[in-house]
mmCIF file of C-alpha atoms in Angstrom:
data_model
loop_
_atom_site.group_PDB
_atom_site.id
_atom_site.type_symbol
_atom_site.label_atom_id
_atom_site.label_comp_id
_atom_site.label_asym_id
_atom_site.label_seq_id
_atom_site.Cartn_x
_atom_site.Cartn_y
_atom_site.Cartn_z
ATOM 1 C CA UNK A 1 5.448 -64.790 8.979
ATOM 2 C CA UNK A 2 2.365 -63.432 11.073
ATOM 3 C CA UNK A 3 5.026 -60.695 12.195
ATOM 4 C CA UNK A 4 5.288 -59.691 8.528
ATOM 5 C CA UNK A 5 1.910 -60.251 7.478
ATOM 6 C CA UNK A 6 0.972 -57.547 10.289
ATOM 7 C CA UNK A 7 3.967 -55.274 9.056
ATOM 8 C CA UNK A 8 1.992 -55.590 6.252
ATOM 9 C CA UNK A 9 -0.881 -54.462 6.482
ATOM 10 C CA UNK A 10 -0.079 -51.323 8.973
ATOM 11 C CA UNK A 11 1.721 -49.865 5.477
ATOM 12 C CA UNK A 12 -1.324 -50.877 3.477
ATOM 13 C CA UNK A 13 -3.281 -49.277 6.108
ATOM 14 C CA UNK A 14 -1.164 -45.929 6.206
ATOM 15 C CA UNK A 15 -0.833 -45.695 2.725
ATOM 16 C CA UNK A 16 -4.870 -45.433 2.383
ATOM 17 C CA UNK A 17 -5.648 -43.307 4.947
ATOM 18 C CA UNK A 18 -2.765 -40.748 3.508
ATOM 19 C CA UNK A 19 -4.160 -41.381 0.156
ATOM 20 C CA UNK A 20 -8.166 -40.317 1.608
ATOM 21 C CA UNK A 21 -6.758 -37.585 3.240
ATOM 22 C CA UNK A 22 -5.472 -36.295 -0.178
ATOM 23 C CA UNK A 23 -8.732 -37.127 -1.626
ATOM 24 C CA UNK A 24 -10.721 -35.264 1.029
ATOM 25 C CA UNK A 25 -8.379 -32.642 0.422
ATOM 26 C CA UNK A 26 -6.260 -32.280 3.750
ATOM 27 C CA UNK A 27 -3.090 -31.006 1.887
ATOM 28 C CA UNK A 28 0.016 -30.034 3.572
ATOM 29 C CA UNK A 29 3.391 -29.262 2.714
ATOM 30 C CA UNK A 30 4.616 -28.155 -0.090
ATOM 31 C CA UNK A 31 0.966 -28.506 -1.975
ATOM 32 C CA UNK A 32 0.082 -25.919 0.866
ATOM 33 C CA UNK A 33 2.606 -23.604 0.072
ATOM 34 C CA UNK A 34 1.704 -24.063 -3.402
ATOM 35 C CA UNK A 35 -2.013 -23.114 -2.912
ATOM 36 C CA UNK A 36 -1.303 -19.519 -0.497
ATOM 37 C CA UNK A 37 0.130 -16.164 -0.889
ATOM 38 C CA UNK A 38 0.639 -13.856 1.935
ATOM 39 C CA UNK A 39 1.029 -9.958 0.609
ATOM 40 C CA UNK A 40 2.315 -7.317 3.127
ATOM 41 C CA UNK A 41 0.333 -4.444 1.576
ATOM 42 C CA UNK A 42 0.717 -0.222 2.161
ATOM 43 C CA UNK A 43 -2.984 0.391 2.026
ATOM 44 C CA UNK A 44 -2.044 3.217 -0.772
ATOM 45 C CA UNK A 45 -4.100 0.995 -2.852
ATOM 46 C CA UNK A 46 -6.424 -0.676 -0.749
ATOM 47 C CA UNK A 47 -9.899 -0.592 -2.297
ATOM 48 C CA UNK A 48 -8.428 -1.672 -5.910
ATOM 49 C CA UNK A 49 -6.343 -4.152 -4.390
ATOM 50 C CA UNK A 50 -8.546 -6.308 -2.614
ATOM 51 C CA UNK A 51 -11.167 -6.091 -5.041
ATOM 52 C CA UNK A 52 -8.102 -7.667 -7.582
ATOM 53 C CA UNK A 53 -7.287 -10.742 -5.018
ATOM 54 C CA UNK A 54 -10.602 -11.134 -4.914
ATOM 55 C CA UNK A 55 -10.754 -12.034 -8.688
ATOM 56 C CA UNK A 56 -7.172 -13.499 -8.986
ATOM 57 C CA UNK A 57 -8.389 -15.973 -5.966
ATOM 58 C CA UNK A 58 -11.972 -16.969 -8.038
ATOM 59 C CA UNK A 59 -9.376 -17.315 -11.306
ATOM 60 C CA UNK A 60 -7.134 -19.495 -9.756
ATOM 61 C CA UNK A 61 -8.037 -21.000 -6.628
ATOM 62 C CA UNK A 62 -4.884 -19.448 -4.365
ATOM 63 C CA UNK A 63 -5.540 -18.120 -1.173
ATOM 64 C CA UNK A 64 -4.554 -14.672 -0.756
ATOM 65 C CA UNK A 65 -3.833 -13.251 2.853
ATOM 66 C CA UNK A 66 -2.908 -9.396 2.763
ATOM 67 C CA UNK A 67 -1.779 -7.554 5.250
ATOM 68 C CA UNK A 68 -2.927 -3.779 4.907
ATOM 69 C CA UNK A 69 -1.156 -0.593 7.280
ATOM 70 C CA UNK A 70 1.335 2.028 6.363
ATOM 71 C CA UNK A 71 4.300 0.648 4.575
ATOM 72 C CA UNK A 72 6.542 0.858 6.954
ATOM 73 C CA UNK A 73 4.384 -0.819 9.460
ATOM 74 C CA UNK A 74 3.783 -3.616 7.316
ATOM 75 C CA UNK A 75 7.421 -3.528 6.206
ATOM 76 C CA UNK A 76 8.281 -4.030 9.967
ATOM 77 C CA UNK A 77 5.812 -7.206 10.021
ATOM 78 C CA UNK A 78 7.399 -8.569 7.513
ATOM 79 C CA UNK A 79 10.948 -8.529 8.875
ATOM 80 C CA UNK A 80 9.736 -9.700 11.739
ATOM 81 C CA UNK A 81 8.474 -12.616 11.307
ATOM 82 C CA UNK A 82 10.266 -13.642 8.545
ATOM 83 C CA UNK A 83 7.509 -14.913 6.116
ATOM 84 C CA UNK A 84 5.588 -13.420 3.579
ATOM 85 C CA UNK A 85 5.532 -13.355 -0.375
ATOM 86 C CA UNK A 86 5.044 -9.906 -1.471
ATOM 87 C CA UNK A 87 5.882 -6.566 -0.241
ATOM 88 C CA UNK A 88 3.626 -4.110 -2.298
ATOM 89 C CA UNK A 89 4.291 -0.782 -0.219
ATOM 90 C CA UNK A 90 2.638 2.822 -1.214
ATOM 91 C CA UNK A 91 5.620 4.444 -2.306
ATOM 92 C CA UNK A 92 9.277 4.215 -3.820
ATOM 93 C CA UNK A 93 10.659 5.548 0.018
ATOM 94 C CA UNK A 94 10.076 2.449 1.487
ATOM 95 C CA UNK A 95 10.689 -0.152 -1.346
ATOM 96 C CA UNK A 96 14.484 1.732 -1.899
ATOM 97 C CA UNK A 97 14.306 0.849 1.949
ATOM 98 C CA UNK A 98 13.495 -2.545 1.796
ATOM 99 C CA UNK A 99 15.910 -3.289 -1.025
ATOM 100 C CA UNK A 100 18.612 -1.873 0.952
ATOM 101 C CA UNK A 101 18.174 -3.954 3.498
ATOM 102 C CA UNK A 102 17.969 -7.464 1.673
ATOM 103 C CA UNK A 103 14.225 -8.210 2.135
ATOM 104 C CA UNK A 104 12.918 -8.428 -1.607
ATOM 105 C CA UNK A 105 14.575 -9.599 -4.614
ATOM 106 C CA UNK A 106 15.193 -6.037 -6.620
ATOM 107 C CA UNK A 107 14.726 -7.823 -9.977
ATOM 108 C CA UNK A 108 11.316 -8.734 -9.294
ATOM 109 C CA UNK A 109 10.510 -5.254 -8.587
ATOM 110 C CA UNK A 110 7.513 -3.335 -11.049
ATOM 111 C CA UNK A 111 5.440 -0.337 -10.981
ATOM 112 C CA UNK A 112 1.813 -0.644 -11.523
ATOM 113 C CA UNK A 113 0.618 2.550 -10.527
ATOM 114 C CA UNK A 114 1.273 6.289 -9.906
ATOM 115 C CA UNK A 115 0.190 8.648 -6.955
ATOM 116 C CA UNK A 116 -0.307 12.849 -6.685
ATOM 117 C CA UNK A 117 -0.185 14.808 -3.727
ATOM 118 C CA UNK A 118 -3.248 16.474 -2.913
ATOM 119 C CA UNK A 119 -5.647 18.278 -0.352
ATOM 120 C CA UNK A 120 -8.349 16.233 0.811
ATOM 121 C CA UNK A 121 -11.590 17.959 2.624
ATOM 122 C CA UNK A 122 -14.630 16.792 3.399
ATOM 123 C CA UNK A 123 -17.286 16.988 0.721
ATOM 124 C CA UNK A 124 -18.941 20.146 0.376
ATOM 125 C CA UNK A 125 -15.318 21.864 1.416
ATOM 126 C CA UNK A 126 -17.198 23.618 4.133
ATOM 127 C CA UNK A 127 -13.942 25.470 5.606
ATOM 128 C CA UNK A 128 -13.296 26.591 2.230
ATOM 129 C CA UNK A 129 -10.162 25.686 1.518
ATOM 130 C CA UNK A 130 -8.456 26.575 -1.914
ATOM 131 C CA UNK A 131 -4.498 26.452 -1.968
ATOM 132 C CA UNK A 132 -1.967 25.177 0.587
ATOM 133 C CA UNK A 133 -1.539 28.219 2.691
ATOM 134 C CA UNK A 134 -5.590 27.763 3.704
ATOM 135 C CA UNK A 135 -4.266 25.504 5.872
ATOM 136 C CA UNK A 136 -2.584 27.799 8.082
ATOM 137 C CA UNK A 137 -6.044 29.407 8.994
ATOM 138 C CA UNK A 138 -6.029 29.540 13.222
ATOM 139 C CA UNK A 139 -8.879 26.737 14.015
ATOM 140 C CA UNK A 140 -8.567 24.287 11.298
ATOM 141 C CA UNK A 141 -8.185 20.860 11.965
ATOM 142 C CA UNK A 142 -5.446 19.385 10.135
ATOM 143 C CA UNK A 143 -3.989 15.577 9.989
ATOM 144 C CA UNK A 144 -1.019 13.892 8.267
ATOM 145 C CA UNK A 145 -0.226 10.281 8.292
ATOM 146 C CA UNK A 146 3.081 9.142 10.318
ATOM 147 C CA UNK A 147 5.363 10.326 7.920
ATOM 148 C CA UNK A 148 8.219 7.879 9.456
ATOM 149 C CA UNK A 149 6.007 4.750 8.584
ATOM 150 C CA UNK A 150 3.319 5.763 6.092
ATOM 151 C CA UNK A 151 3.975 7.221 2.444
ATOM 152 C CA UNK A 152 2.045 9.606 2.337
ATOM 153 C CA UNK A 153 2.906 11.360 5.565
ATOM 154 C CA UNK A 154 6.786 11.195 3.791
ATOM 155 C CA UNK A 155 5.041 13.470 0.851
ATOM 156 C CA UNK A 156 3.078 15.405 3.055
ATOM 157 C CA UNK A 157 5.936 16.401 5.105
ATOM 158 C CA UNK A 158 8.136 17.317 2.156
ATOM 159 C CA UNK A 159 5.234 19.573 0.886
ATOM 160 C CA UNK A 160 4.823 21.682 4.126
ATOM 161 C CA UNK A 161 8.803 21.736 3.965
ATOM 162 C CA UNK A 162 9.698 22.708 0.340
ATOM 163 C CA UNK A 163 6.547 25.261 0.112
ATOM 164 C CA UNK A 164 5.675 27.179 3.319
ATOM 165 C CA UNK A 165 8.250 29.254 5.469
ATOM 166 C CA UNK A 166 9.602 28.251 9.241
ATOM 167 C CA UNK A 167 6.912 30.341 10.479
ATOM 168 C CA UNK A 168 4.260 29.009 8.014
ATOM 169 C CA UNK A 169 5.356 25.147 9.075
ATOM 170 C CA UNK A 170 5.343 26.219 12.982
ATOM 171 C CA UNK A 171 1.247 26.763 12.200
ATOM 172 C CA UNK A 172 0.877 24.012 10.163
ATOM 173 C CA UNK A 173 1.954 22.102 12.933
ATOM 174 C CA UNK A 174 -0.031 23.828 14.944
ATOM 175 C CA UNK A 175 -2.889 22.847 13.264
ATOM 176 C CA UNK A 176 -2.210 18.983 13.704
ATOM 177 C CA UNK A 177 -4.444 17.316 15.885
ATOM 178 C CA UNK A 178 -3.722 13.250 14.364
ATOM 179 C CA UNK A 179 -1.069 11.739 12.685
ATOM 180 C CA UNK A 180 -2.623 8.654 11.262
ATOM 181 C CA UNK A 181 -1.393 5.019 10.922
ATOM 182 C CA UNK A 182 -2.191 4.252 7.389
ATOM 183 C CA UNK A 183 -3.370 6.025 3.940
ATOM 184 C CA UNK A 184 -6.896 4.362 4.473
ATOM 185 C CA UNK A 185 -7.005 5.777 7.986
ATOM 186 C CA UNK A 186 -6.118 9.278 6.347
ATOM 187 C CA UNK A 187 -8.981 8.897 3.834
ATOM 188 C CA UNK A 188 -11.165 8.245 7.086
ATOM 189 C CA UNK A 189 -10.390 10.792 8.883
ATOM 190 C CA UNK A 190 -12.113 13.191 6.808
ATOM 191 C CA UNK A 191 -14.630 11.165 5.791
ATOM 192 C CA UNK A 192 -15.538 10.617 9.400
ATOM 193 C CA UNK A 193 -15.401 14.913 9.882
ATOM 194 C CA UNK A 194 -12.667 14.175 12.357
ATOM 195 C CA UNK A 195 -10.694 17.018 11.011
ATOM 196 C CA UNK A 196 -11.416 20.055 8.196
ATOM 197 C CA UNK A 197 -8.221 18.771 5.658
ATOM 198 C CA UNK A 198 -5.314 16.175 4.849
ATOM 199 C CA UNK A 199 -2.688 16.362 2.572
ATOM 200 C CA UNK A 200 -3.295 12.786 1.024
ATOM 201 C CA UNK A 201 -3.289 11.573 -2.547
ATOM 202 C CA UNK A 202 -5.526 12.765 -5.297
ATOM 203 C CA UNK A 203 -7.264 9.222 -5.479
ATOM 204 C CA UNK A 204 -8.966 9.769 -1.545
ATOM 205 C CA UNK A 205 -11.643 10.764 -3.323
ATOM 206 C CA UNK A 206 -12.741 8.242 -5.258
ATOM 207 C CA UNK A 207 -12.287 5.832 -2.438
ATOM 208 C CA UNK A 208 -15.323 7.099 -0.591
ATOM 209 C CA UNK A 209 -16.733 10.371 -3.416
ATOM 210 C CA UNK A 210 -20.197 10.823 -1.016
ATOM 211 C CA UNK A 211 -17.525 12.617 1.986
ATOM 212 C CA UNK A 212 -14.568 13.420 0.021
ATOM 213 C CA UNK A 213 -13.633 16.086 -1.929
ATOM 214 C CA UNK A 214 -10.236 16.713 -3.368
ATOM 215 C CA UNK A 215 -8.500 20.236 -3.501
ATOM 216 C CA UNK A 216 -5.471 20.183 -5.933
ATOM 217 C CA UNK A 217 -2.179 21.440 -5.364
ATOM 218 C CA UNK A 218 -0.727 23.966 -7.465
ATOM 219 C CA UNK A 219 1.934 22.287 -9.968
ATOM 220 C CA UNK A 220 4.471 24.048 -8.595
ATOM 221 C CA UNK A 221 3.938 22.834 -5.281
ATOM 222 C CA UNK A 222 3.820 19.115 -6.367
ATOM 223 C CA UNK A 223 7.499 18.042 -5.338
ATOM 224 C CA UNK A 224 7.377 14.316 -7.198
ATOM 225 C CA UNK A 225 5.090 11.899 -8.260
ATOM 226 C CA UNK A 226 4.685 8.857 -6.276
ATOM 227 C CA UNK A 227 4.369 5.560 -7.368
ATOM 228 C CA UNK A 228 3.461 2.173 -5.703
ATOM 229 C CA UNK A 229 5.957 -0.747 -6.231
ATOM 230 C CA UNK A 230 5.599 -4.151 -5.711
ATOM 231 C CA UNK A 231 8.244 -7.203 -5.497
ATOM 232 C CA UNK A 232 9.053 -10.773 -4.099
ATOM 233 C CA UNK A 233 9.684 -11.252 -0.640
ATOM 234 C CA UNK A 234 13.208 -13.001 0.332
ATOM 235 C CA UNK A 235 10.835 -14.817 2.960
ATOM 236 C CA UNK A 236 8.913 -16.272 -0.120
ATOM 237 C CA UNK A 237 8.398 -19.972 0.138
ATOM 238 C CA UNK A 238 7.086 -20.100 -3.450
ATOM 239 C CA UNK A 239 8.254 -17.267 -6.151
ATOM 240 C CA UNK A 240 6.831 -18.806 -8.649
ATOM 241 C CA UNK A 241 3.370 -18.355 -7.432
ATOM 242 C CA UNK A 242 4.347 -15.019 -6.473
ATOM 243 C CA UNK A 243 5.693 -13.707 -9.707
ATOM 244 C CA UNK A 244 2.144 -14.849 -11.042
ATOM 245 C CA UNK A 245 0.389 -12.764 -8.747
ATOM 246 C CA UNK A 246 2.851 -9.346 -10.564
ATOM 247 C CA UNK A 247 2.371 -10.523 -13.685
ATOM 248 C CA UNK A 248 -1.712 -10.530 -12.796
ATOM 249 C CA UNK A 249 -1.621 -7.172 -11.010
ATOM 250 C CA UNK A 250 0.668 -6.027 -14.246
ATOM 251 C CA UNK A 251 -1.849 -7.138 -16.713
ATOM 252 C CA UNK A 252 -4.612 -5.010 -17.679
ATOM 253 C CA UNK A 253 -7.370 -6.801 -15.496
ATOM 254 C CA UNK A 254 -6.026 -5.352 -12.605
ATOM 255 C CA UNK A 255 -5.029 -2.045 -14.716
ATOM 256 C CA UNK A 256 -8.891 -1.754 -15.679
ATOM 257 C CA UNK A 257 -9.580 -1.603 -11.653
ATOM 258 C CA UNK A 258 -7.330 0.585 -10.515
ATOM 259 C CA UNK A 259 -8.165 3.264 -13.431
ATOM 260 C CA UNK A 260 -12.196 2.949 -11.812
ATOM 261 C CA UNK A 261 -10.351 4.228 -8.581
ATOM 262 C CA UNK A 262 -8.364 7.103 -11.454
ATOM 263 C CA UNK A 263 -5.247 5.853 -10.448
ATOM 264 C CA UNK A 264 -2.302 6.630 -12.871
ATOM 265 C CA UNK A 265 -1.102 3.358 -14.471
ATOM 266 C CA UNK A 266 2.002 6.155 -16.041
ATOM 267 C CA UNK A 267 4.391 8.831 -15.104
ATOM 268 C CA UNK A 268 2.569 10.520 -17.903
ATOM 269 C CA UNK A 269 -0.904 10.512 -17.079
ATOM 270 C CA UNK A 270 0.047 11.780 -13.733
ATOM 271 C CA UNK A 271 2.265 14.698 -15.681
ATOM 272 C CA UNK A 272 -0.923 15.404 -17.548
ATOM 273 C CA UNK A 273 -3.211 15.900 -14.513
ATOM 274 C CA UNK A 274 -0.486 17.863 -12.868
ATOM 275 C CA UNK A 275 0.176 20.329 -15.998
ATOM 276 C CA UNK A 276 4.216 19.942 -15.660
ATOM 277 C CA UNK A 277 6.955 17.322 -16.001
ATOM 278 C CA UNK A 278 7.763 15.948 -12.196
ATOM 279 C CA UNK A 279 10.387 13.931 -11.035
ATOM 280 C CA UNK A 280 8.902 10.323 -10.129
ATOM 281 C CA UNK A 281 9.693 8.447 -7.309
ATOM 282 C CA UNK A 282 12.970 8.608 -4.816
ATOM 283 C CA UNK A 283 13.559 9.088 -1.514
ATOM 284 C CA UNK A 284 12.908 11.327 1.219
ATOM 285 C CA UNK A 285 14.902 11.824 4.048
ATOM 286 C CA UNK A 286 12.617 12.973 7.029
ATOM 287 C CA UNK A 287 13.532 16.261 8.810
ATOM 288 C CA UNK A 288 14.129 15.218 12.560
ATOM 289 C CA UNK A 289 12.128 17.582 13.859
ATOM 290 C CA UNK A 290 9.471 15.283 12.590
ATOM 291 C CA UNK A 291 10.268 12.327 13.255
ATOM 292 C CA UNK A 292 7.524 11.144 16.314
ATOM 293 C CA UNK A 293 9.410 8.193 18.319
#
C-alpha cells in the first residue's frame, strides 16, 4: 500500500507542476509551433514588411522571425536547414526556382506587389545622370546587386544586356566597383555616397527620400515588370498559421503600407507609371559571363 500511496502522489505531483508550468506560460510543443512563424524574406520589401509583422504580431500575438538578404541567399538558408514557414522572395526568378525544386507548395503561391526597374542616384543627382547610357561616362561609380542571388541584380543585368551594345556593356562593367548582397544593401550604397548610380527598383527612393533620388528608365528600356511572390514553405510545421500570415499581407492593411512605400499592388499601376504594356514576371537566365562564383 505505502508503495502505491507514494506512486501516488509522484503523478499528483507531476501533474501540478506541468499544469503551473502551463499557467506560467512555459509552452512547448505543438502550442509552440502554434504561437511562431519564421519568414525567409528577399529584402525587396523590407521597410513595408517589417513594419506589417510588426502589426500582424500586436494583432495576434505570433512571433514573427524574418530572415532578410537577397532571395537567393535566403532561398539557400532555407534549404539548408530545412525549416521555415514562408519564402517571400523579391522576384518571380527565384520563386519559379524554388517551385521547381519542391520547397514551397505552388498553390499557396500570391502576388502582393509589383516592382520597376530604375536608376537610383544619390539625391541632388550630382553626376547628372539622365538616361541609361550616362552610365557609361569614364569615372562613374556604378554598383549592381549579385545578379545570381539577388533580384534585382537578375533585372539589372538583363537591362545592360537587352539595351546597350558589347562595347557599351564592356564599360558598364567597367564602371562596377560593388556587387551588393541584397536590395537593401543596393539602396545603401547610394545612400551612403559609396558609388554615383544603381540600377535598382523605382521604390529605393522612398525607402530613404533625404539621399535618394530616382532616375527613370525610358519605357522602352523597361524589359518586364517584377513582382514579389510569397508562398508556404514545405519545411512548414504549421500552414495554417502560415496561410494566415498571406491572407494578412493580401488584405488591404498590409496593401495600405506598402502603397506609403508607392509600391504597385497591380500589373496595371506599374503599366501606368511606365507609359506601356510590359510583360510581368518570368525568368531570367543569367549570361555566364556574369555569373561571379
Amino acid at each position: 500500500m505505502r508503495i502505491y500511496a507514494l506512486f501516488a502522489i509522484l503523478v499528483f505531483f507531476a501533474w501540478g507542476c506541468k499544469d503551473r508550468s502551463i499557467m506560467e506560460g512555459d509552452l512547448t510543443g505543438d502550442e509552440e509551433v502554434k504561437k511562431k512563424l519564421t519568414l525567409f524574406v528577399g529584402a525587396a520589401s523590407k521597410p513595408p514588411t517589417e513594419e506589417i509583422i510588426t502589426i500582424f504580431e500586436k494583432q495576434t500575438g505570433v512571433d514573427v522571425e524574418a530572415n532578410f538578404g537577397g532571395a537567393g541567399y535566403v532561398l539557400s538558408q532555407m534549404k539548408l536547414a530545412k525549416t521555415g514557414d514562408i519564402y517571400f522572395p523579391g522576384s518571380s526568378d527565384f520563386m519559379e526556382k524554388a517551385k521547381n525544386e519542391g520547397l514551397v507548395y505552388s498553390e499557396t503561391e500570391r502576388i502582393p506587389l509589383y516592382l520597376v526597374t530604375s536608376i537610383n542616384v544619390q539625391k541632388g543627382n550630382p553626376k547628372n545622370i539622365s538616361t541609361l547610357k550616362d552610365l557609361l561616362k569614364p569615372g562613374i561609380r556604378l554598383a549592381i546587386a549579385n545578379p545570381e542571388n539577388v533580384c534585382v541584380g537578375t533585372y539589372a543585368v538583363e537591362v545592360v544586356e537587352k539595351n546597350l551594345s558589347p562595347e557599351e556593356r564592356a564599360q558598364f562593367r567597367r564602371n562596377l566597383v560593388n556587387y551588393t548582397e541584397s536590395c537593401d544593401k543596393t539602396a545603401t550604397v547610394i545612400a551612403m555616397k559609396s558609388v554615383d548610380a544603381v540600377i535598382g527598383w523605382e521604390v529605393f527612393q522612398y525607402w530613404n527620400p533625404e539621399e535618394i533620388e530616382t532616375i527613370d528608365l525610358k519605357p522602352s528600356e523597361i524589359i518586364r515588370v517584377g513582382y514579389i511572390p510569397i508562398a508556404i514553405s514545405k519545411y512548414s510545421q504549421n500552414t495554417a498559421l502560415a496561410q494566415q500570415f498571406i491572407d494578412f499581407i493580401m488584405g488591404d492593411e498590409a496593401r495600405a503600407i506598402f502603397k506609403k512605400y508607392r509600391y504597385f499592388t497591380s500589373p496595371e499601376e506599374a503599366f501606368e507609371y511606365i507609359g506601356e504594356v510590359k510583360p510581368v514576371g518570368g525568368v531570367y537566365n543569367l549570361p555566364k559571363e556574369w555569373i561571379l562564383d
